[in-house]
């Protein structure tokens, strides 16, 4: 198959329209068979549930080319399970797990020409989502839903080398106690936009959100979970009901324990103790781990000993091992790599 002529190393994280996407409708209590379509546009009624009351959820995962030339996706079954949890919380129908994985497979196959080659650092980003389709004016769940998956090639995250991030402790919260922080819903992102725009204006890369109940504990950023490393090489990751369960973070915890023999603590992490950590990273599909160099809490600077020019040594080992597993250079745990082609 002929690849598209794309300068893989120099594309950013943006939307590029690809050839085909998957669409399925939920109507009269059941999902239809679903189709691949070339139509990238959606025609919606002006009163659609998603437009009025933000009834929409999404997922994000990647497909890429491994060292031996296969096209694979990383743990799509976990995205299906997480989307099921999101759907239930927003009173939406569940798109069955087997069908989710099958639809991801079909979309990637149909756009194989857009899957970046091995070694380019670029990947094919896959975006499954679901939204309330029919008109809703009285506040209630929609009756008709569309489930859709498109994909778009995205460039290497660390273009021009790793640059540790500077983040600030946010005065805004991203989640409420007993709210929706633990599901992947667009509404969690709408309310983070003001916080990220002002963070950028003030020269910060990201916001560190604290727990909304006491504002004493570390939660996560707008779109990535935290992972810390102690001075004696222990991995610590915050535990909270209002954190989105990152698949990357869960995979890194497994890698830390089973591949690197590190001790891992999943527990509440107080802002007060962050100054004692040796390394800090943000985990998510986009970057796997991006290192944090500095955390600013209202003028008080916490400079991580790993510095502002490179990943800390444990972060680097975690990064190299997980990306090695993803790219087929290191043997993967059973079921992690979904071979598409
Ligand atoms: C998607 C997301 C993450 C990262 O999850 P991955 O499954 O690792 O990509 C972390 N936090 C939030 C709020 C997210 O929406």
Short mmCIF file of C-alpha atoms and ligand atoms in Angstrom, two decimals:
data_model
loop_
_atom_site.label_atom_id
_atom_site.label_comp_id
_atom_site.label_asym_id
_atom_site.label_seq_id
_atom_site.Cartn_x
_atom_site.Cartn_y
_atom_site.Cartn_z
CA UNK A 1 0.00 0.00 0.00
CA UNK A 2 1.28 3.42 -1.02
CA UNK A 3 1.71 5.81 1.93
CA UNK A 4 0.47 9.39 1.54
CA UNK A 5 3.23 11.83 0.85
CA UNK A 6 3.33 13.53 4.23
CA UNK A 7 6.39 15.01 5.92
CA UNK A 8 5.84 12.70 8.93
CA UNK A 9 8.55 14.24 11.09
CA UNK A 10 7.14 17.74 10.76
CA UNK A 11 3.41 17.46 11.30
CA UNK A 12 2.07 18.75 14.60
CA UNK A 13 -0.85 17.69 16.77
CA UNK A 14 -3.66 18.90 14.53
CA UNK A 15 -6.59 17.60 12.53
CA UNK A 16 -5.83 16.34 9.06
CA UNK A 17 -8.82 14.88 7.23
CA UNK A 18 -8.26 11.24 6.27
CA UNK A 19 -10.17 9.09 3.79
CA UNK A 20 -12.70 7.20 5.88
CA UNK A 21 -14.37 7.21 9.27
CA UNK A 22 -16.77 4.86 11.07
CA UNK A 23 -20.34 5.86 11.96
CA UNK A 24 -23.02 3.97 13.86
CA UNK A 25 -26.39 5.19 15.08
CA UNK A 26 -28.27 4.18 18.20
CA UNK A 27 -32.01 4.41 17.54
CA UNK A 28 -35.10 2.72 18.99
CA UNK A 29 -32.95 1.15 21.67
CA UNK A 30 -30.34 -0.52 19.45
CA UNK A 31 -27.13 0.17 17.53
CA UNK A 32 -27.27 -0.23 13.75
CA UNK A 33 -24.58 -2.21 11.88
CA UNK A 34 -22.31 0.81 11.38
CA UNK A 35 -20.54 1.86 8.17
CA UNK A 36 -17.32 3.40 6.94
CA UNK A 37 -18.02 6.68 5.17
CA UNK A 38 -16.04 9.26 3.24
CA UNK A 39 -18.22 12.07 4.58
CA UNK A 40 -16.28 13.98 7.24
CA UNK A 41 -19.23 16.24 8.09
CA UNK A 42 -22.14 15.73 10.45
CA UNK A 43 -25.52 17.34 9.86
CA UNK A 44 -27.30 17.94 13.15
CA UNK A 45 -30.58 19.42 14.24
CA UNK A 46 -30.17 22.84 15.89
CA UNK A 47 -31.54 21.42 19.13
CA UNK A 48 -29.38 18.26 19.28
CA UNK A 49 -28.69 17.06 22.81
CA UNK A 50 -24.95 17.46 22.38
CA UNK A 51 -25.32 21.11 21.41
CA UNK A 52 -27.66 22.04 24.24
CA UNK A 53 -26.49 20.00 27.23
CA UNK A 54 -23.04 18.74 26.22
CA UNK A 55 -23.97 15.06 26.21
CA UNK A 56 -20.79 13.83 24.61
CA UNK A 57 -17.91 11.51 25.56
CA UNK A 58 -14.71 10.55 23.77
CA UNK A 59 -11.61 8.40 23.72
CA UNK A 60 -8.12 8.78 22.33
CA UNK A 61 -5.63 6.12 21.27
CA UNK A 62 -2.94 5.53 18.71
CA UNK A 63 -2.04 3.21 15.87
CA UNK A 64 1.51 3.04 14.59
CA UNK A 65 3.93 0.90 12.64
CA UNK A 66 6.10 -1.51 14.65
CA UNK A 67 9.72 -2.39 13.97
CA UNK A 68 8.70 -5.48 11.98
CA UNK A 69 6.26 -3.54 9.79
CA UNK A 70 2.91 -4.35 11.39
CA UNK A 71 0.25 -1.73 12.01
CA UNK A 72 -0.96 -2.07 15.61
CA UNK A 73 -3.04 -0.25 18.21
CA UNK A 74 -2.19 -0.08 21.90
CA UNK A 75 -4.75 -1.63 24.30
CA UNK A 76 -7.94 -0.53 22.49
CA UNK A 77 -9.97 -2.84 24.77
CA UNK A 78 -9.21 -0.51 27.68
CA UNK A 79 -10.49 2.48 25.72
CA UNK A 80 -13.69 0.53 25.05
CA UNK A 81 -14.07 -0.22 28.76
CA UNK A 82 -13.40 3.37 29.78
CA UNK A 83 -15.91 4.62 27.21
CA UNK A 84 -18.47 2.24 28.69
CA UNK A 85 -17.94 3.85 32.10
CA UNK A 86 -18.22 7.33 30.58
CA UNK A 87 -21.43 6.40 28.73
CA UNK A 88 -23.08 5.02 31.87
CA UNK A 89 -22.26 8.15 33.86
CA UNK A 90 -23.83 10.43 31.21
CA UNK A 91 -26.90 8.19 30.66
CA UNK A 92 -25.77 7.18 27.18
CA UNK A 93 -25.98 3.72 25.59
CA UNK A 94 -22.89 1.50 25.73
CA UNK A 95 -21.17 0.74 22.44
CA UNK A 96 -20.14 -2.92 22.90
CA UNK A 97 -16.44 -3.57 23.52
CA UNK A 98 -15.97 -6.12 20.71
CA UNK A 99 -17.61 -3.76 18.24
CA UNK A 100 -15.50 -0.85 19.50
CA UNK A 101 -12.27 -2.76 18.86
CA UNK A 102 -13.58 -3.95 15.48
CA UNK A 103 -14.51 -0.38 14.48
CA UNK A 104 -11.07 0.93 15.50
CA UNK A 105 -9.54 -1.84 13.38
CA UNK A 106 -11.70 -0.96 10.36
CA UNK A 107 -10.92 2.75 10.53
CA UNK A 108 -7.18 2.14 10.74
CA UNK A 109 -7.29 -0.41 7.89
CA UNK A 110 -9.26 2.01 5.73
CA UNK A 111 -6.70 4.75 6.39
CA UNK A 112 -3.55 2.61 6.40
CA UNK A 113 -1.93 5.06 3.96
CA UNK A 114 -1.96 7.61 6.79
CA UNK A 115 -0.26 5.39 9.38
CA UNK A 116 3.22 6.89 9.77
CA UNK A 117 6.18 4.60 9.05
CA UNK A 118 8.29 3.06 11.81
CA UNK A 119 10.97 5.36 13.10
CA UNK A 120 9.25 8.60 12.04
CA UNK A 121 8.08 9.28 15.60
CA UNK A 122 4.67 10.15 14.16
CA UNK A 123 1.53 8.10 14.87
CA UNK A 124 -2.08 7.81 13.77
CA UNK A 125 -4.26 9.32 16.47
CA UNK A 126 -7.68 7.67 16.74
CA UNK A 127 -10.65 9.55 18.16
CA UNK A 128 -13.77 7.50 19.04
CA UNK A 129 -16.66 9.56 20.39
CA UNK A 130 -20.40 9.48 20.99
CA UNK A 131 -22.96 12.22 21.32
CA UNK A 132 -26.68 12.92 21.80
CA UNK A 133 -28.07 13.40 18.31
CA UNK A 134 -31.78 14.16 18.42
CA UNK A 135 -33.46 17.40 19.58
CA UNK A 136 -33.57 17.79 23.38
CA UNK A 137 -34.91 20.94 25.01
CA UNK A 138 -36.26 19.76 28.39
CA UNK A 139 -33.22 18.52 30.32
CA UNK A 140 -32.97 14.76 29.74
CA UNK A 141 -30.79 12.27 27.90
CA UNK A 142 -31.16 12.05 24.11
CA UNK A 143 -32.85 9.01 22.52
CA UNK A 144 -30.70 8.89 19.39
CA UNK A 145 -26.90 8.74 19.53
CA UNK A 146 -24.12 8.72 17.02
CA UNK A 147 -20.91 6.78 17.69
CA UNK A 148 -18.10 7.83 15.41
CA UNK A 149 -14.39 7.17 14.97
CA UNK A 150 -12.07 9.26 12.85
CA UNK A 151 -8.30 9.25 12.75
CA UNK A 152 -5.64 11.80 11.94
CA UNK A 153 -1.86 11.49 11.68
CA UNK A 154 0.04 13.40 14.36
CA UNK A 155 3.72 14.27 14.53
CA UNK A 156 6.36 13.25 17.04
CA UNK A 157 5.64 14.72 20.45
CA UNK A 158 9.24 15.53 21.33
CA UNK A 159 10.13 17.25 18.08
CA UNK A 160 13.54 18.86 18.47
CA UNK A 161 14.23 17.01 21.72
CA UNK A 162 12.72 16.67 25.16
CA UNK A 163 11.88 19.94 26.92
CA UNK A 164 10.69 19.53 30.50
CA UNK A 165 7.52 21.46 31.25
CA UNK A 166 6.89 24.29 33.64
CA UNK A 167 3.50 23.98 35.27
CA UNK A 168 1.53 26.01 37.78
CA UNK A 169 -0.79 25.06 40.58
CA UNK A 170 -4.18 26.17 39.30
CA UNK A 171 -6.71 28.19 41.25
CA UNK A 172 -9.44 26.52 39.21
CA UNK A 173 -10.66 22.98 39.74
CA UNK A 174 -11.13 20.55 36.85
CA UNK A 175 -13.51 18.27 38.69
CA UNK A 176 -16.02 18.39 41.53
CA UNK A 177 -16.11 15.94 44.42
CA UNK A 178 -18.41 13.11 43.24
CA UNK A 179 -18.54 14.81 39.81
CA UNK A 180 -17.36 13.69 36.37
CA UNK A 181 -13.58 14.00 36.71
CA UNK A 182 -13.16 10.24 36.32
CA UNK A 183 -14.86 9.98 32.91
CA UNK A 184 -13.67 11.18 29.52
CA UNK A 185 -16.32 13.78 28.73
CA UNK A 186 -16.04 16.94 26.67
CA UNK A 187 -17.57 18.89 29.53
CA UNK A 188 -14.39 18.37 31.63
CA UNK A 189 -12.41 20.01 28.87
CA UNK A 190 -14.76 22.94 28.20
CA UNK A 191 -14.30 24.12 31.76
CA UNK A 192 -10.51 23.70 31.59
CA UNK A 193 -10.11 26.03 28.59
CA UNK A 194 -9.98 29.27 30.55
CA UNK A 195 -7.43 27.78 32.95
CA UNK A 196 -5.14 26.60 30.16
CA UNK A 197 -5.42 29.81 28.11
CA UNK A 198 -4.48 31.93 31.13
CA UNK A 199 -1.71 29.47 32.10
CA UNK A 200 -0.21 29.87 28.62
CA UNK A 201 -0.55 33.66 28.81
CA UNK A 202 1.43 33.58 32.03
CA UNK A 203 4.14 31.38 30.52
CA UNK A 204 3.16 27.97 31.92
CA UNK A 205 2.76 24.82 29.86
CA UNK A 206 0.10 23.16 31.97
CA UNK A 207 -2.04 23.40 35.11
CA UNK A 208 -1.65 21.16 38.12
CA UNK A 209 -5.15 20.68 39.50
CA UNK A 210 -5.64 19.92 43.17
CA UNK A 211 -8.36 17.75 44.66
CA UNK A 212 -11.59 19.76 44.64
CA UNK A 213 -12.58 18.71 48.16
CA UNK A 214 -9.61 19.92 50.23
CA UNK A 215 -7.29 21.53 47.62
CA UNK A 216 -4.35 19.95 49.43
CA UNK A 217 -3.72 16.93 47.23
CA UNK A 218 -2.39 16.59 43.68
CA UNK A 219 -4.87 15.34 41.08
CA UNK A 220 -3.78 15.71 37.45
CA UNK A 221 -3.42 18.22 34.63
CA UNK A 222 -6.13 18.98 32.07
CA UNK A 223 -5.31 15.87 30.07
CA UNK A 224 -2.60 13.80 31.74
CA UNK A 225 -2.01 11.94 35.01
CA UNK A 226 1.00 12.62 37.26
CA UNK A 227 3.77 10.19 37.99
CA UNK A 228 6.43 11.07 40.55
CA UNK A 229 9.69 9.39 41.46
CA UNK A 230 11.15 9.59 44.97
CA UNK A 231 14.82 10.15 45.75
CA UNK A 232 15.25 6.41 46.32
CA UNK A 233 13.67 5.43 43.00
CA UNK A 234 10.14 4.59 44.07
CA UNK A 235 7.31 5.46 41.66
CA UNK A 236 4.40 7.36 43.22
CA UNK A 237 1.16 8.16 41.43
CA UNK A 238 -1.84 10.04 42.88
CA UNK A 239 -4.97 8.10 43.71
CA UNK A 240 -8.33 9.89 43.69
CA UNK A 241 -11.91 9.29 42.59
CA UNK A 242 -11.87 12.43 40.46
CA UNK A 243 -8.83 11.54 38.33
CA UNK A 244 -9.34 10.18 34.82
CA UNK A 245 -7.86 6.65 34.80
CA UNK A 246 -5.10 7.08 32.20
CA UNK A 247 -4.31 3.92 30.25
CA UNK A 248 -0.74 5.14 29.82
CA UNK A 249 -0.33 5.62 33.57
CA UNK A 250 -1.79 2.18 34.31
CA UNK A 251 0.57 0.67 31.71
CA UNK A 252 3.57 2.52 33.17
CA UNK A 253 2.74 1.24 36.66
CA UNK A 254 2.82 -2.31 35.28
CA UNK A 255 6.10 -1.62 33.46
CA UNK A 256 7.63 -0.14 36.62
CA UNK A 257 6.73 -3.19 38.71
CA UNK A 258 7.09 -6.06 36.26
CA UNK A 259 9.81 -4.89 33.86
CA UNK A 260 11.93 -2.58 35.98
CA UNK A 261 11.41 -4.11 39.41
CA UNK A 262 10.51 -0.75 40.93
CA UNK A 263 8.33 -0.22 43.93
CA UNK A 264 5.09 1.60 43.06
CA UNK A 265 2.75 3.45 45.40
CA UNK A 266 -0.70 4.52 44.24
CA UNK A 267 -1.85 6.80 47.00
CA UNK A 268 -2.94 10.30 47.91
CA UNK A 269 -0.14 12.75 47.18
CA UNK A 270 -0.06 16.02 49.12
CA UNK A 271 1.10 19.19 47.38
CA UNK A 272 3.26 19.72 50.46
CA UNK A 273 5.40 16.65 49.65
CA UNK A 274 5.97 17.44 45.96
CA UNK A 275 9.14 19.40 46.78
CA UNK A 276 10.71 16.14 48.01
CA UNK A 277 10.30 14.21 44.74
CA UNK A 278 13.25 13.67 42.41
CA UNK A 279 11.29 13.42 39.15
CA UNK A 280 7.86 14.27 37.82
CA UNK A 281 6.17 13.34 34.57
CA UNK A 282 2.79 13.66 32.87
CA UNK A 283 1.33 10.48 31.40
CA UNK A 284 -1.04 10.30 28.47
CA UNK A 285 -1.41 8.80 25.02
CA UNK A 286 0.00 11.86 23.24
CA UNK A 287 3.48 11.93 24.81
CA UNK A 288 3.57 8.67 26.84
CA UNK A 289 5.47 10.68 29.50
CA UNK A 290 6.47 14.31 29.31
CA UNK A 291 8.86 15.33 32.04
CA UNK A 292 8.05 18.24 34.35
CA UNK A 293 11.01 20.43 35.31
CA UNK A 294 9.36 23.07 37.44
CA UNK A 295 6.14 23.45 39.41
CA UNK A 296 5.11 26.94 40.51
CA UNK A 297 2.73 27.33 43.44
CA UNK A 298 1.74 30.99 43.64
CA UNK A 299 5.25 32.32 43.21
CA UNK A 300 6.89 29.49 45.14
CA UNK A 301 9.03 27.48 42.73
CA UNK A 302 9.65 23.77 43.05
CA UNK A 303 12.52 22.81 40.76
CA UNK A 304 12.73 19.07 40.18
CA UNK A 305 16.32 17.78 40.54
CA UNK A 306 16.00 16.19 37.08
CA UNK A 307 16.29 19.72 35.68
CA UNK A 308 15.07 21.60 32.62
CA UNK A 309 17.00 19.85 29.84
CA UNK A 310 16.21 16.13 30.05
CA UNK A 311 14.01 13.40 31.47
CA UNK A 312 14.97 12.13 34.90
CA UNK A 313 16.69 8.70 34.83
CA UNK A 314 13.70 6.69 36.09
CA UNK A 315 11.25 8.60 33.87
CA UNK A 316 13.54 7.87 30.91
CA UNK A 317 13.66 4.15 31.73
CA UNK A 318 9.88 4.02 31.98
CA UNK A 319 9.53 5.93 28.73
CA UNK A 320 12.04 3.77 26.85
CA UNK A 321 10.49 0.54 28.11
CA UNK A 322 6.89 1.42 27.31
CA UNK A 323 7.71 2.88 23.88
CA UNK A 324 9.89 -0.21 23.27
CA UNK A 325 6.88 -2.43 24.06
CA UNK A 326 4.64 -0.34 21.81
CA UNK A 327 7.06 -0.39 18.89
CA UNK A 328 7.72 -4.13 19.15
CA UNK A 329 11.33 -3.87 20.33
CA UNK A 330 10.50 -5.31 23.76
CA UNK A 331 8.12 -8.19 24.36
CA UNK A 332 4.67 -6.94 25.36
CA UNK A 333 2.44 -8.32 28.09
CA UNK A 334 -0.33 -10.55 26.76
CA UNK A 335 -3.07 -8.57 25.02
CA UNK A 336 -1.42 -5.15 24.98
CA UNK A 337 -0.71 -4.96 21.27
CA UNK A 338 -3.69 -5.26 18.94
CA UNK A 339 -2.37 -6.21 15.50
CA UNK A 340 -4.38 -4.61 12.69
CA UNK A 341 -2.32 -5.40 9.64
C1 LIG B 1 -7.34 11.13 28.28
C2 LIG B 1 -6.92 11.72 29.57
C3 LIG B 1 -5.74 11.31 30.22
C4 LIG B 1 -4.76 10.33 29.63
O1 LIG B 1 -5.27 9.07 29.42
P1 LIG B 1 -4.57 8.04 28.45
O2 LIG B 1 -5.51 6.90 28.41
O3 LIG B 1 -3.27 7.68 29.03
O4 LIG B 1 -4.41 8.74 27.14
C5 LIG B 1 -5.47 11.86 31.46
N1 LIG B 1 -6.27 12.78 32.03
C6 LIG B 1 -7.38 13.22 31.42
C7 LIG B 1 -8.22 14.24 32.08
C8 LIG B 1 -7.74 12.70 30.17
O5 LIG B 1 -8.85 13.14 29.57
#
